[in-house]
Amino acid sequence: MKSTFRFIAFAVLACASLVSATFGALREVAAATYRMAKDWIRGGFKLVARVEDAFARPAVAIVQAKAHAQALMKRERPVLTGSWRMCPSI
């Protein structure tokens, strides 16, 4: 009776060990798959962000240049007079 009980206990422990090892291996595979999918999706978003930045920067530079040119055109320039040319602070 004692040997049967020991054999059953040993069999149960062996099965539990096998299940634990299998679960651990499957967990590692699932975690690696999840990390790979997450990195792939994030990489796609980063790639799209870089493409949008590449197109946005020149457009912003052109808009800023046009705004500066318009500000120069609208600016009132000083009128030169004789008294102004004789100003001693210059």
PDB file of N, CA, C and O in Angstrom, chain B, residues numbered from 101:
ATOM      1  N   MET B 101       0.815  -1.187   0.000  1.00  0.00           N
ATOM      2  CA  MET B 101       0.000   0.000   0.000  1.00  0.00           C
ATOM      3  C   MET B 101       0.862   1.255   0.000  1.00  0.00           C
ATOM      4  O   MET B 101       0.576   2.224  -0.704  1.00  0.00           O
ATOM      5  N   LYS B 102       1.944   1.219   0.819  1.00  0.00           N
ATOM      6  CA  LYS B 102       2.803   2.393   0.865  1.00  0.00           C
ATOM      7  C   LYS B 102       3.511   2.590  -0.461  1.00  0.00           C
ATOM      8  O   LYS B 102       3.673   3.728  -0.899  1.00  0.00           O
ATOM      9  N   SER B 103       3.936   1.528  -1.108  1.00  0.00           N
ATOM     10  CA  SER B 103       4.636   1.679  -2.385  1.00  0.00           C
ATOM     11  C   SER B 103       3.689   2.195  -3.463  1.00  0.00           C
ATOM     12  O   SER B 103       4.116   2.949  -4.338  1.00  0.00           O
ATOM     13  N   THR B 104       2.429   1.813  -3.421  1.00  0.00           N
ATOM     14  CA  THR B 104       1.443   2.300  -4.382  1.00  0.00           C
ATOM     15  C   THR B 104       1.219   3.801  -4.171  1.00  0.00           C
ATOM     16  O   THR B 104       1.157   4.566  -5.134  1.00  0.00           O
ATOM     17  N   PHE B 105       1.097   4.216  -2.902  1.00  0.00           N
ATOM     18  CA  PHE B 105       0.904   5.619  -2.592  1.00  0.00           C
ATOM     19  C   PHE B 105       2.108   6.450  -3.049  1.00  0.00           C
ATOM     20  O   PHE B 105       1.947   7.542  -3.595  1.00  0.00           O
ATOM     21  N   ARG B 106       3.309   5.924  -2.820  1.00  0.00           N
ATOM     22  CA  ARG B 106       4.511   6.632  -3.259  1.00  0.00           C
ATOM     23  C   ARG B 106       4.571   6.732  -4.771  1.00  0.00           C
ATOM     24  O   ARG B 106       4.948   7.766  -5.322  1.00  0.00           O
ATOM     25  N   PHE B 107       4.195   5.644  -5.439  1.00  0.00           N
ATOM     26  CA  PHE B 107       4.205   5.656  -6.906  1.00  0.00           C
ATOM     27  C   PHE B 107       3.209   6.683  -7.436  1.00  0.00           C
ATOM     28  O   PHE B 107       3.529   7.418  -8.370  1.00  0.00           O
ATOM     29  N   ILE B 108       2.019   6.747  -6.865  1.00  0.00           N
ATOM     30  CA  ILE B 108       0.996   7.706  -7.309  1.00  0.00           C
ATOM     31  C   ILE B 108       1.460   9.138  -7.017  1.00  0.00           C
ATOM     32  O   ILE B 108       1.284  10.031  -7.846  1.00  0.00           O
ATOM     33  N   ALA B 109       2.052   9.349  -5.835  1.00  0.00           N
ATOM     34  CA  ALA B 109       2.555  10.684  -5.487  1.00  0.00           C
ATOM     35  C   ALA B 109       3.674  11.101  -6.445  1.00  0.00           C
ATOM     36  O   ALA B 109       3.729  12.246  -6.894  1.00  0.00           O
ATOM     37  N   PHE B 110       4.556  10.161  -6.747  1.00  0.00           N
ATOM     38  CA  PHE B 110       5.631  10.455  -7.690  1.00  0.00           C
ATOM     39  C   PHE B 110       5.077  10.761  -9.084  1.00  0.00           C
ATOM     40  O   PHE B 110       5.576  11.662  -9.758  1.00  0.00           O
ATOM     41  N   ALA B 111       4.061  10.030  -9.519  1.00  0.00           N
ATOM     42  CA  ALA B 111       3.444  10.249 -10.831  1.00  0.00           C
ATOM     43  C   ALA B 111       2.764  11.624 -10.882  1.00  0.00           C
ATOM     44  O   ALA B 111       2.863  12.342 -11.877  1.00  0.00           O
ATOM     45  N   VAL B 112       2.073  11.974  -9.789  1.00  0.00           N
ATOM     46  CA  VAL B 112       1.407  13.283  -9.740  1.00  0.00           C
ATOM     47  C   VAL B 112       2.439  14.406  -9.777  1.00  0.00           C
ATOM     48  O   VAL B 112       2.251  15.392 -10.490  1.00  0.00           O
ATOM     49  N   LEU B 113       3.518  14.271  -9.026  1.00  0.00           N
ATOM     50  CA  LEU B 113       4.569  15.290  -9.042  1.00  0.00           C
ATOM     51  C   LEU B 113       5.233  15.390 -10.414  1.00  0.00           C
ATOM     52  O   LEU B 113       5.559  16.485 -10.873  1.00  0.00           O
ATOM     53  N   ALA B 114       5.430  14.248 -11.062  1.00  0.00           N
ATOM     54  CA  ALA B 114       6.019  14.257 -12.407  1.00  0.00           C
ATOM     55  C   ALA B 114       5.092  14.960 -13.396  1.00  0.00           C
ATOM     56  O   ALA B 114       5.551  15.734 -14.236  1.00  0.00           O
ATOM     57  N   CYS B 115       3.798  14.694 -13.299  1.00  0.00           N
ATOM     58  CA  CYS B 115       2.839  15.367 -14.197  1.00  0.00           C
ATOM     59  C   CYS B 115       2.794  16.866 -13.919  1.00  0.00           C
ATOM     60  O   CYS B 115       2.740  17.674 -14.847  1.00  0.00           O
ATOM     61  N   ALA B 116       2.815  17.233 -12.641  1.00  0.00           N
ATOM     62  CA  ALA B 116       2.802  18.654 -12.300  1.00  0.00           C
ATOM     63  C   ALA B 116       4.057  19.342 -12.807  1.00  0.00           C
ATOM     64  O   ALA B 116       3.994  20.473 -13.288  1.00  0.00           O
ATOM     65  N   SER B 117       5.189  18.673 -12.706  1.00  0.00           N
ATOM     66  CA  SER B 117       6.436  19.234 -13.214  1.00  0.00           C
ATOM     67  C   SER B 117       6.388  19.395 -14.724  1.00  0.00           C
ATOM     68  O   SER B 117       6.841  20.409 -15.256  1.00  0.00           O
ATOM     69  N   LEU B 118       5.842  18.399 -15.421  1.00  0.00           N
ATOM     70  CA  LEU B 118       5.724  18.469 -16.880  1.00  0.00           C
ATOM     71  C   LEU B 118       4.804  19.610 -17.302  1.00  0.00           C
ATOM     72  O   LEU B 118       5.108  20.353 -18.235  1.00  0.00           O
ATOM     73  N   VAL B 119       3.672  19.739 -16.602  1.00  0.00           N
ATOM     74  CA  VAL B 119       2.729  20.824 -16.914  1.00  0.00           C
ATOM     75  C   VAL B 119       3.382  22.175 -16.647  1.00  0.00           C
ATOM     76  O   VAL B 119       3.219  23.106 -17.436  1.00  0.00           O
ATOM     77  N   SER B 120       4.106  22.292 -15.563  1.00  0.00           N
ATOM     78  CA  SER B 120       4.764  23.545 -15.219  1.00  0.00           C
ATOM     79  C   SER B 120       5.814  23.914 -16.265  1.00  0.00           C
ATOM     80  O   SER B 120       5.887  25.068 -16.688  1.00  0.00           O
ATOM     81  N   ALA B 121       6.614  22.961 -16.677  1.00  0.00           N
ATOM     82  CA  ALA B 121       7.639  23.223 -17.688  1.00  0.00           C
ATOM     83  C   ALA B 121       7.012  23.595 -19.032  1.00  0.00           C
ATOM     84  O   ALA B 121       7.482  24.503 -19.718  1.00  0.00           O
ATOM     85  N   THR B 122       5.947  22.883 -19.398  1.00  0.00           N
ATOM     86  CA  THR B 122       5.265  23.173 -20.663  1.00  0.00           C
ATOM     87  C   THR B 122       4.633  24.557 -20.621  1.00  0.00           C
ATOM     88  O   THR B 122       4.734  25.322 -21.580  1.00  0.00           O
ATOM     89  N   PHE B 123       3.981  24.875 -19.505  1.00  0.00           N
ATOM     90  CA  PHE B 123       3.354  26.186 -19.364  1.00  0.00           C
ATOM     91  C   PHE B 123       4.400  27.296 -19.422  1.00  0.00           C
ATOM     92  O   PHE B 123       4.175  28.336 -20.041  1.00  0.00           O
ATOM     93  N   GLY B 124       5.543  27.071 -18.775  1.00  0.00           N
ATOM     94  CA  GLY B 124       6.608  28.074 -18.806  1.00  0.00           C
ATOM     95  C   GLY B 124       7.128  28.305 -20.216  1.00  0.00           C
ATOM     96  O   GLY B 124       7.375  29.445 -20.610  1.00  0.00           O
ATOM     97  N   ALA B 125       7.295  27.231 -20.978  1.00  0.00           N
ATOM     98  CA  ALA B 125       7.772  27.370 -22.357  1.00  0.00           C
ATOM     99  C   ALA B 125       6.731  28.078 -23.225  1.00  0.00           C
ATOM    100  O   ALA B 125       7.075  28.938 -24.036  1.00  0.00           O
ATOM    101  N   LEU B 126       5.470  27.717 -23.054  1.00  0.00           N
ATOM    102  CA  LEU B 126       4.413  28.371 -23.833  1.00  0.00           C
ATOM    103  C   LEU B 126       4.278  29.842 -23.455  1.00  0.00           C
ATOM    104  O   LEU B 126       4.009  30.690 -24.306  1.00  0.00           O
ATOM    105  N   ARG B 127       4.464  30.133 -22.179  1.00  0.00           N
ATOM    106  CA  ARG B 127       4.398  31.527 -21.735  1.00  0.00           C
ATOM    107  C   ARG B 127       5.511  32.357 -22.377  1.00  0.00           C
ATOM    108  O   ARG B 127       5.279  33.492 -22.795  1.00  0.00           O
ATOM    109  N   GLU B 128       6.718  31.791 -22.456  1.00  0.00           N
ATOM    110  CA  GLU B 128       7.836  32.493 -23.088  1.00  0.00           C
ATOM    111  C   GLU B 128       7.568  32.739 -24.569  1.00  0.00           C
ATOM    112  O   GLU B 128       7.861  33.814 -25.091  1.00  0.00           O
ATOM    113  N   VAL B 129       7.006  31.732 -25.241  1.00  0.00           N
ATOM    114  CA  VAL B 129       6.691  31.891 -26.669  1.00  0.00           C
ATOM    115  C   VAL B 129       5.620  32.959 -26.860  1.00  0.00           C
ATOM    116  O   VAL B 129       5.723  33.793 -27.760  1.00  0.00           O
ATOM    117  N   ALA B 130       4.592  32.936 -26.013  1.00  0.00           N
ATOM    118  CA  ALA B 130       3.525  33.934 -26.125  1.00  0.00           C
ATOM    119  C   ALA B 130       4.054  35.339 -25.845  1.00  0.00           C
ATOM    120  O   ALA B 130       3.684  36.288 -26.535  1.00  0.00           O
ATOM    121  N   ALA B 131       4.910  35.475 -24.845  1.00  0.00           N
ATOM    122  CA  ALA B 131       5.474  36.791 -24.520  1.00  0.00           C
ATOM    123  C   ALA B 131       6.357  37.299 -25.658  1.00  0.00           C
ATOM    124  O   ALA B 131       6.307  38.479 -26.004  1.00  0.00           O
ATOM    125  N   ALA B 132       7.157  36.421 -26.235  1.00  0.00           N
ATOM    126  CA  ALA B 132       8.019  36.834 -27.349  1.00  0.00           C
ATOM    127  C   ALA B 132       7.181  37.239 -28.557  1.00  0.00           C
ATOM    128  O   ALA B 132       7.500  38.213 -29.239  1.00  0.00           O
ATOM    129  N   THR B 133       6.115  36.494 -28.821  1.00  0.00           N
ATOM    130  CA  THR B 133       5.233  36.837 -29.941  1.00  0.00           C
ATOM    131  C   THR B 133       4.565  38.186 -29.710  1.00  0.00           C
ATOM    132  O   THR B 133       4.457  39.002 -30.626  1.00  0.00           O
ATOM    133  N   TYR B 134       4.119  38.414 -28.481  1.00  0.00           N
ATOM    134  CA  TYR B 134       3.490  39.695 -28.150  1.00  0.00           C
ATOM    135  C   TYR B 134       4.478  40.849 -28.319  1.00  0.00           C
ATOM    136  O   TYR B 134       4.133  41.882 -28.892  1.00  0.00           O
ATOM    137  N   ARG B 135       5.708  40.674 -27.820  1.00  0.00           N
ATOM    138  CA  ARG B 135       6.723  41.724 -27.958  1.00  0.00           C
ATOM    139  C   ARG B 135       7.036  42.004 -29.419  1.00  0.00           C
ATOM    140  O   ARG B 135       7.182  43.161 -29.816  1.00  0.00           O
ATOM    141  N   MET B 136       7.142  40.942 -30.226  1.00  0.00           N
ATOM    142  CA  MET B 136       7.453  41.121 -31.637  1.00  0.00           C
ATOM    143  C   MET B 136       6.324  41.879 -32.349  1.00  0.00           C
ATOM    144  O   MET B 136       6.586  42.784 -33.142  1.00  0.00           O
ATOM    145  N   ALA B 137       5.072  41.508 -32.065  1.00  0.00           N
ATOM    146  CA  ALA B 137       3.936  42.187 -32.691  1.00  0.00           C
ATOM    147  C   ALA B 137       3.879  43.649 -32.259  1.00  0.00           C
ATOM    148  O   ALA B 137       3.629  44.533 -33.079  1.00  0.00           O
ATOM    149  N   LYS B 138       4.111  43.904 -30.971  1.00  0.00           N
ATOM    150  CA  LYS B 138       4.076  45.280 -30.459  1.00  0.00           C
ATOM    151  C   LYS B 138       5.173  46.125 -31.099  1.00  0.00           C
ATOM    152  O   LYS B 138       4.926  47.268 -31.485  1.00  0.00           O
ATOM    153  N   ASP B 139       6.380  45.575 -31.216  1.00  0.00           N
ATOM    154  CA  ASP B 139       7.482  46.308 -31.840  1.00  0.00           C
ATOM    155  C   ASP B 139       7.199  46.566 -33.320  1.00  0.00           C
ATOM    156  O   ASP B 139       7.535  47.628 -33.844  1.00  0.00           O
ATOM    157  N   TRP B 140       6.586  45.603 -33.984  1.00  0.00           N
ATOM    158  CA  TRP B 140       6.264  45.758 -35.405  1.00  0.00           C
ATOM    159  C   TRP B 140       5.235  46.874 -35.594  1.00  0.00           C
ATOM    160  O   TRP B 140       5.363  47.695 -36.502  1.00  0.00           O
ATOM    161  N   ILE B 141       4.225  46.898 -34.740  1.00  0.00           N
ATOM    162  CA  ILE B 141       3.194  47.940 -34.844  1.00  0.00           C
ATOM    163  C   ILE B 141       3.779  49.308 -34.496  1.00  0.00           C
ATOM    164  O   ILE B 141       3.511  50.289 -35.190  1.00  0.00           O
ATOM    165  N   ARG B 142       4.578  49.381 -33.427  1.00  0.00           N
ATOM    166  CA  ARG B 142       5.205  50.654 -33.069  1.00  0.00           C
ATOM    167  C   ARG B 142       6.151  51.131 -34.159  1.00  0.00           C
ATOM    168  O   ARG B 142       6.230  52.328 -34.437  1.00  0.00           O
ATOM    169  N   GLY B 143       6.863  50.209 -34.771  1.00  0.00           N
ATOM    170  CA  GLY B 143       7.754  50.584 -35.869  1.00  0.00           C
ATOM    171  C   GLY B 143       6.994  51.201 -37.024  1.00  0.00           C
ATOM    172  O   GLY B 143       7.464  52.153 -37.648  1.00  0.00           O
ATOM    173  N   GLY B 144       5.810  50.658 -37.311  1.00  0.00           N
ATOM    174  CA  GLY B 144       4.977  51.235 -38.369  1.00  0.00           C
ATOM    175  C   GLY B 144       4.549  52.647 -38.034  1.00  0.00           C
ATOM    176  O   GLY B 144       4.579  53.532 -38.889  1.00  0.00           O
ATOM    177  N   PHE B 145       4.149  52.863 -36.782  1.00  0.00           N
ATOM    178  CA  PHE B 145       3.758  54.218 -36.377  1.00  0.00           C
ATOM    179  C   PHE B 145       4.941  55.178 -36.441  1.00  0.00           C
ATOM    180  O   PHE B 145       4.786  56.327 -36.854  1.00  0.00           O
ATOM    181  N   LYS B 146       6.121  54.715 -36.033  1.00  0.00           N
ATOM    182  CA  LYS B 146       7.307  55.570 -36.086  1.00  0.00           C
ATOM    183  C   LYS B 146       7.661  55.897 -37.528  1.00  0.00           C
ATOM    184  O   LYS B 146       8.067  57.020 -37.829  1.00  0.00           O
ATOM    185  N   LEU B 147       7.511  54.926 -38.421  1.00  0.00           N
ATOM    186  CA  LEU B 147       7.803  55.158 -39.832  1.00  0.00           C
ATOM    187  C   LEU B 147       6.849  56.190 -40.416  1.00  0.00           C
ATOM    188  O   LEU B 147       7.272  57.078 -41.156  1.00  0.00           O
ATOM    189  N   VAL B 148       5.572  56.080 -40.090  1.00  0.00           N
ATOM    190  CA  VAL B 148       4.580  57.045 -40.581  1.00  0.00           C
ATOM    191  C   VAL B 148       4.875  58.428 -40.011  1.00  0.00           C
ATOM    192  O   VAL B 148       4.751  59.428 -40.718  1.00  0.00           O
ATOM    193  N   ALA B 149       5.261  58.495 -38.745  1.00  0.00           N
ATOM    194  CA  ALA B 149       5.568  59.792 -38.131  1.00  0.00           C
ATOM    195  C   ALA B 149       6.766  60.436 -38.812  1.00  0.00           C
ATOM    196  O   ALA B 149       6.780  61.647 -39.035  1.00  0.00           O
ATOM    197  N   ARG B 150       7.770  59.630 -39.141  1.00  0.00           N
ATOM    198  CA  ARG B 150       8.940  60.188 -39.834  1.00  0.00           C
ATOM    199  C   ARG B 150       8.566  60.698 -41.217  1.00  0.00           C
ATOM    200  O   ARG B 150       9.053  61.746 -41.642  1.00  0.00           O
ATOM    201  N   VAL B 151       7.702  59.967 -41.928  1.00  0.00           N
ATOM    202  CA  VAL B 151       7.285  60.395 -43.267  1.00  0.00           C
ATOM    203  C   VAL B 151       6.507  61.698 -43.167  1.00  0.00           C
ATOM    204  O   VAL B 151       6.720  62.606 -43.970  1.00  0.00           O
ATOM    205  N   GLU B 152       5.601  61.804 -42.188  1.00  0.00           N
ATOM    206  CA  GLU B 152       4.840  63.035 -42.028  1.00  0.00           C
ATOM    207  C   GLU B 152       5.751  64.196 -41.668  1.00  0.00           C
ATOM    208  O   GLU B 152       5.548  65.305 -42.162  1.00  0.00           O
ATOM    209  N   ASP B 153       6.752  63.974 -40.817  1.00  0.00           N
ATOM    210  CA  ASP B 153       7.685  65.031 -40.456  1.00  0.00           C
ATOM    211  C   ASP B 153       8.487  65.483 -41.665  1.00  0.00           C
ATOM    212  O   ASP B 153       8.760  66.673 -41.826  1.00  0.00           O
ATOM    213  N   ALA B 154       8.864  64.542 -42.511  1.00  0.00           N
ATOM    214  CA  ALA B 154       9.649  64.888 -43.693  1.00  0.00           C
ATOM    215  C   ALA B 154       8.848  65.789 -44.627  1.00  0.00           C
ATOM    216  O   ALA B 154       9.408  66.688 -45.255  1.00  0.00           O
ATOM    217  N   PHE B 155       7.529  65.550 -44.720  1.00  0.00           N
ATOM    218  CA  PHE B 155       6.706  66.391 -45.577  1.00  0.00           C
ATOM    219  C   PHE B 155       6.302  67.682 -44.878  1.00  0.00           C
ATOM    220  O   PHE B 155       6.077  68.690 -45.547  1.00  0.00           O
ATOM    221  N   ALA B 156       6.204  67.680 -43.567  1.00  0.00           N
ATOM    222  CA  ALA B 156       5.713  68.853 -42.841  1.00  0.00           C
ATOM    223  C   ALA B 156       6.788  69.922 -42.700  1.00  0.00           C
ATOM    224  O   ALA B 156       6.474  71.110 -42.767  1.00  0.00           O
ATOM    225  N   ARG B 157       8.017  69.544 -42.511  1.00  0.00           N
ATOM    226  CA  ARG B 157       9.074  70.532 -42.268  1.00  0.00           C
ATOM    227  C   ARG B 157       9.268  71.483 -43.440  1.00  0.00           C
ATOM    228  O   ARG B 157       9.301  72.694 -43.221  1.00  0.00           O
ATOM    229  N   PRO B 158       9.401  70.997 -44.684  1.00  0.00           N
ATOM    230  CA  PRO B 158       9.545  71.958 -45.782  1.00  0.00           C
ATOM    231  C   PRO B 158       8.322  72.860 -45.930  1.00  0.00           C
ATOM    232  O   PRO B 158       8.465  74.038 -46.258  1.00  0.00           O
ATOM    233  N   ALA B 159       7.135  72.333 -45.698  1.00  0.00           N
ATOM    234  CA  ALA B 159       5.933  73.148 -45.820  1.00  0.00           C
ATOM    235  C   ALA B 159       5.945  74.255 -44.771  1.00  0.00           C
ATOM    236  O   ALA B 159       5.582  75.393 -45.067  1.00  0.00           O
ATOM    237  N   VAL B 160       6.351  73.935 -43.575  1.00  0.00           N
ATOM    238  CA  VAL B 160       6.420  74.951 -42.525  1.00  0.00           C
ATOM    239  C   VAL B 160       7.462  76.005 -42.881  1.00  0.00           C
ATOM    240  O   VAL B 160       7.232  77.196 -42.669  1.00  0.00           O
ATOM    241  N   ALA B 161       8.591  75.588 -43.411  1.00  0.00           N
ATOM    242  CA  ALA B 161       9.631  76.535 -43.795  1.00  0.00           C
ATOM    243  C   ALA B 161       9.135  77.471 -44.902  1.00  0.00           C
ATOM    244  O   ALA B 161       9.427  78.666 -44.878  1.00  0.00           O
ATOM    245  N   ILE B 162       8.400  76.941 -45.855  1.00  0.00           N
ATOM    246  CA  ILE B 162       7.876  77.777 -46.942  1.00  0.00           C
ATOM    247  C   ILE B 162       6.860  78.770 -46.400  1.00  0.00           C
ATOM    248  O   ILE B 162       6.867  79.939 -46.788  1.00  0.00           O
ATOM    249  N   VAL B 163       5.995  78.319 -45.516  1.00  0.00           N
ATOM    250  CA  VAL B 163       4.987  79.217 -44.934  1.00  0.00           C
ATOM    251  C   VAL B 163       5.668  80.323 -44.126  1.00  0.00           C
ATOM    252  O   VAL B 163       5.269  81.485 -44.200  1.00  0.00           O
ATOM    253  N   GLN B 164       6.689  79.962 -43.362  1.00  0.00           N
ATOM    254  CA  GLN B 164       7.401  80.977 -42.586  1.00  0.00           C
ATOM    255  C   GLN B 164       8.097  81.978 -43.501  1.00  0.00           C
ATOM    256  O   GLN B 164       8.098  83.175 -43.216  1.00  0.00           O
ATOM    257  N   ALA B 165       8.688  81.507 -44.594  1.00  0.00           N
ATOM    258  CA  ALA B 165       9.363  82.410 -45.529  1.00  0.00           C
ATOM    259  C   ALA B 165       8.359  83.365 -46.180  1.00  0.00           C
ATOM    260  O   ALA B 165       8.639  84.554 -46.330  1.00  0.00           O
ATOM    261  N   LYS B 166       7.200  82.847 -46.562  1.00  0.00           N
ATOM    262  CA  LYS B 166       6.185  83.704 -47.171  1.00  0.00           C
ATOM    263  C   LYS B 166       5.651  84.739 -46.166  1.00  0.00           C
ATOM    264  O   LYS B 166       5.406  85.890 -46.526  1.00  0.00           O
ATOM    265  N   ALA B 167       5.475  84.324 -44.927  1.00  0.00           N
ATOM    266  CA  ALA B 167       5.003  85.261 -43.908  1.00  0.00           C
ATOM    267  C   ALA B 167       6.031  86.367 -43.673  1.00  0.00           C
ATOM    268  O   ALA B 167       5.669  87.532 -43.506  1.00  0.00           O
ATOM    269  N   HIS B 168       7.313  85.999 -43.662  1.00  0.00           N
ATOM    270  CA  HIS B 168       8.364  86.997 -43.491  1.00  0.00           C
ATOM    271  C   HIS B 168       8.393  87.964 -44.680  1.00  0.00           C
ATOM    272  O   HIS B 168       8.557  89.169 -44.492  1.00  0.00           O
ATOM    273  N   ALA B 169       8.238  87.451 -45.879  1.00  0.00           N
ATOM    274  CA  ALA B 169       8.227  88.315 -47.071  1.00  0.00           C
ATOM    275  C   ALA B 169       7.036  89.270 -47.034  1.00  0.00           C
ATOM    276  O   ALA B 169       7.172  90.442 -47.387  1.00  0.00           O
ATOM    277  N   GLN B 170       5.880  88.783 -46.613  1.00  0.00           N
ATOM    278  CA  GLN B 170       4.713  89.660 -46.527  1.00  0.00           C
ATOM    279  C   GLN B 170       4.908  90.732 -45.464  1.00  0.00           C
ATOM    280  O   GLN B 170       4.503  91.878 -45.654  1.00  0.00           O
ATOM    281  N   ALA B 171       5.524  90.366 -44.352  1.00  0.00           N
ATOM    282  CA  ALA B 171       5.775  91.359 -43.311  1.00  0.00           C
ATOM    283  C   ALA B 171       6.728  92.438 -43.811  1.00  0.00           C
ATOM    284  O   ALA B 171       6.561  93.611 -43.477  1.00  0.00           O
ATOM    285  N   LEU B 172       7.716  92.061 -44.600  1.00  0.00           N
ATOM    286  CA  LEU B 172       8.633  93.051 -45.169  1.00  0.00           C
ATOM    287  C   LEU B 172       7.921  93.952 -46.164  1.00  0.00           C
ATOM    288  O   LEU B 172       8.204  95.149 -46.224  1.00  0.00           O
ATOM    289  N   MET B 173       6.996  93.395 -46.950  1.00  0.00           N
ATOM    290  CA  MET B 173       6.271  94.210 -47.932  1.00  0.00           C
ATOM    291  C   MET B 173       5.310  95.186 -47.251  1.00  0.00           C
ATOM    292  O   MET B 173       5.147  96.311 -47.723  1.00  0.00           O
ATOM    293  N   LYS B 174       4.677  94.782 -46.161  1.00  0.00           N
ATOM    294  CA  LYS B 174       3.704  95.630 -45.484  1.00  0.00           C
ATOM    295  C   LYS B 174       4.360  96.673 -44.594  1.00  0.00           C
ATOM    296  O   LYS B 174       3.699  97.633 -44.197  1.00  0.00           O
ATOM    297  N   ARG B 175       5.620  96.520 -44.272  1.00  0.00           N
ATOM    298  CA  ARG B 175       6.284  97.413 -43.328  1.00  0.00           C
ATOM    299  C   ARG B 175       6.414  98.824 -43.911  1.00  0.00           C
ATOM    300  O   ARG B 175       6.732  98.999 -45.087  1.00  0.00           O
ATOM    301  N   GLU B 176       6.162  99.814 -43.069  1.00  0.00           N
ATOM    302  CA  GLU B 176       6.336 101.197 -43.503  1.00  0.00           C
ATOM    303  C   GLU B 176       7.807 101.552 -43.332  1.00  0.00           C
ATOM    304  O   GLU B 176       8.379 101.390 -42.254  1.00  0.00           O
ATOM    305  N   ARG B 177       8.391 102.027 -44.385  1.00  0.00           N
ATOM    306  CA  ARG B 177       9.805 102.375 -44.340  1.00  0.00           C
ATOM    307  C   ARG B 177       9.953 103.854 -43.970  1.00  0.00           C
ATOM    308  O   ARG B 177       9.089 104.668 -44.297  1.00  0.00           O
ATOM    309  N   PRO B 178      11.023 104.188 -43.305  1.00  0.00           N
ATOM    310  CA  PRO B 178      11.197 105.596 -42.913  1.00  0.00           C
ATOM    311  C   PRO B 178      11.444 106.485 -44.139  1.00  0.00           C
ATOM    312  O   PRO B 178      12.029 106.070 -45.140  1.00  0.00           O
ATOM    313  N   VAL B 179      10.984 107.690 -44.011  1.00  0.00           N
ATOM    314  CA  VAL B 179      11.185 108.670 -45.076  1.00  0.00           C
ATOM    315  C   VAL B 179      12.427 109.473 -44.726  1.00  0.00           C
ATOM    316  O   VAL B 179      12.535 110.010 -43.624  1.00  0.00           O
ATOM    317  N   LEU B 180      13.359 109.557 -45.662  1.00  0.00           N
ATOM    318  CA  LEU B 180      14.596 110.297 -45.410  1.00  0.00           C
ATOM    319  C   LEU B 180      14.347 111.798 -45.546  1.00  0.00           C
ATOM    320  O   LEU B 180      13.817 112.271 -46.552  1.00  0.00           O
ATOM    321  N   THR B 181      14.730 112.503 -44.546  1.00  0.00           N
ATOM    322  CA  THR B 181      14.643 113.970 -44.593  1.00  0.00           C
ATOM    323  C   THR B 181      16.023 114.527 -44.282  1.00  0.00           C
ATOM    324  O   THR B 181      16.902 113.820 -43.790  1.00  0.00           O
ATOM    325  N   GLY B 182      16.195 115.814 -44.579  1.00  0.00           N
ATOM    326  CA  GLY B 182      17.482 116.451 -44.336  1.00  0.00           C
ATOM    327  C   GLY B 182      17.835 116.485 -42.862  1.00  0.00           C
ATOM    328  O   GLY B 182      18.986 116.250 -42.492  1.00  0.00           O
ATOM    329  N   SER B 183      16.871 116.770 -42.029  1.00  0.00           N
ATOM    330  CA  SER B 183      17.166 116.856 -40.598  1.00  0.00           C
ATOM    331  C   SER B 183      17.485 115.469 -40.024  1.00  0.00           C
ATOM    332  O   SER B 183      18.285 115.346 -39.097  1.00  0.00           O
ATOM    333  N   TRP B 184      16.866 114.446 -40.569  1.00  0.00           N
ATOM    334  CA  TRP B 184      17.117 113.099 -40.070  1.00  0.00           C
ATOM    335  C   TRP B 184      18.528 112.641 -40.408  1.00  0.00           C
ATOM    336  O   TRP B 184      19.153 111.939 -39.613  1.00  0.00           O
ATOM    337  N   ARG B 185      19.033 113.018 -41.555  1.00  0.00           N
ATOM    338  CA  ARG B 185      20.377 112.636 -41.964  1.00  0.00           C
ATOM    339  C   ARG B 185      21.425 113.323 -41.097  1.00  0.00           C
ATOM    340  O   ARG B 185      22.532 112.806 -40.952  1.00  0.00           O
ATOM    341  N   MET B 186      21.106 114.463 -40.526  1.00  0.00           N
ATOM    342  CA  MET B 186      22.057 115.180 -39.711  1.00  0.00           C
ATOM    343  C   MET B 186      22.000 114.786 -38.243  1.00  0.00           C
ATOM    344  O   MET B 186      22.629 115.439 -37.412  1.00  0.00           O
ATOM    345  N   CYS B 187      21.276 113.753 -37.910  1.00  0.00           N
ATOM    346  CA  CYS B 187      21.122 113.321 -36.527  1.00  0.00           C
ATOM    347  C   CYS B 187      22.481 112.889 -35.989  1.00  0.00           C
ATOM    348  O   CYS B 187      23.134 112.054 -36.615  1.00  0.00           O
ATOM    349  N   PRO B 188      22.939 113.425 -34.845  1.00  0.00           N
ATOM    350  CA  PRO B 188      24.258 113.102 -34.335  1.00  0.00           C
ATOM    351  C   PRO B 188      24.354 111.715 -33.707  1.00  0.00           C
ATOM    352  O   PRO B 188      25.458 111.236 -33.447  1.00  0.00           O
ATOM    353  N   SER B 189      23.243 111.077 -33.463  1.00  0.00           N
ATOM    354  CA  SER B 189      23.315 109.761 -32.801  1.00  0.00           C
ATOM    355  C   SER B 189      23.756 108.660 -33.765  1.00  0.00           C
ATOM    356  O   SER B 189      24.100 107.563 -33.324  1.00  0.00           O
ATOM    357  N   ILE B 190      23.754 108.920 -35.012  1.00  0.00           N
ATOM    358  CA  ILE B 190      24.115 107.876 -35.984  1.00  0.00           C
ATOM    359  C   ILE B 190      25.586 107.767 -36.162  1.00  0.00           C
ATOM    360  O   ILE B 190      26.054 106.938 -36.943  1.00  0.00           O
TER     361      ILE B 190
END
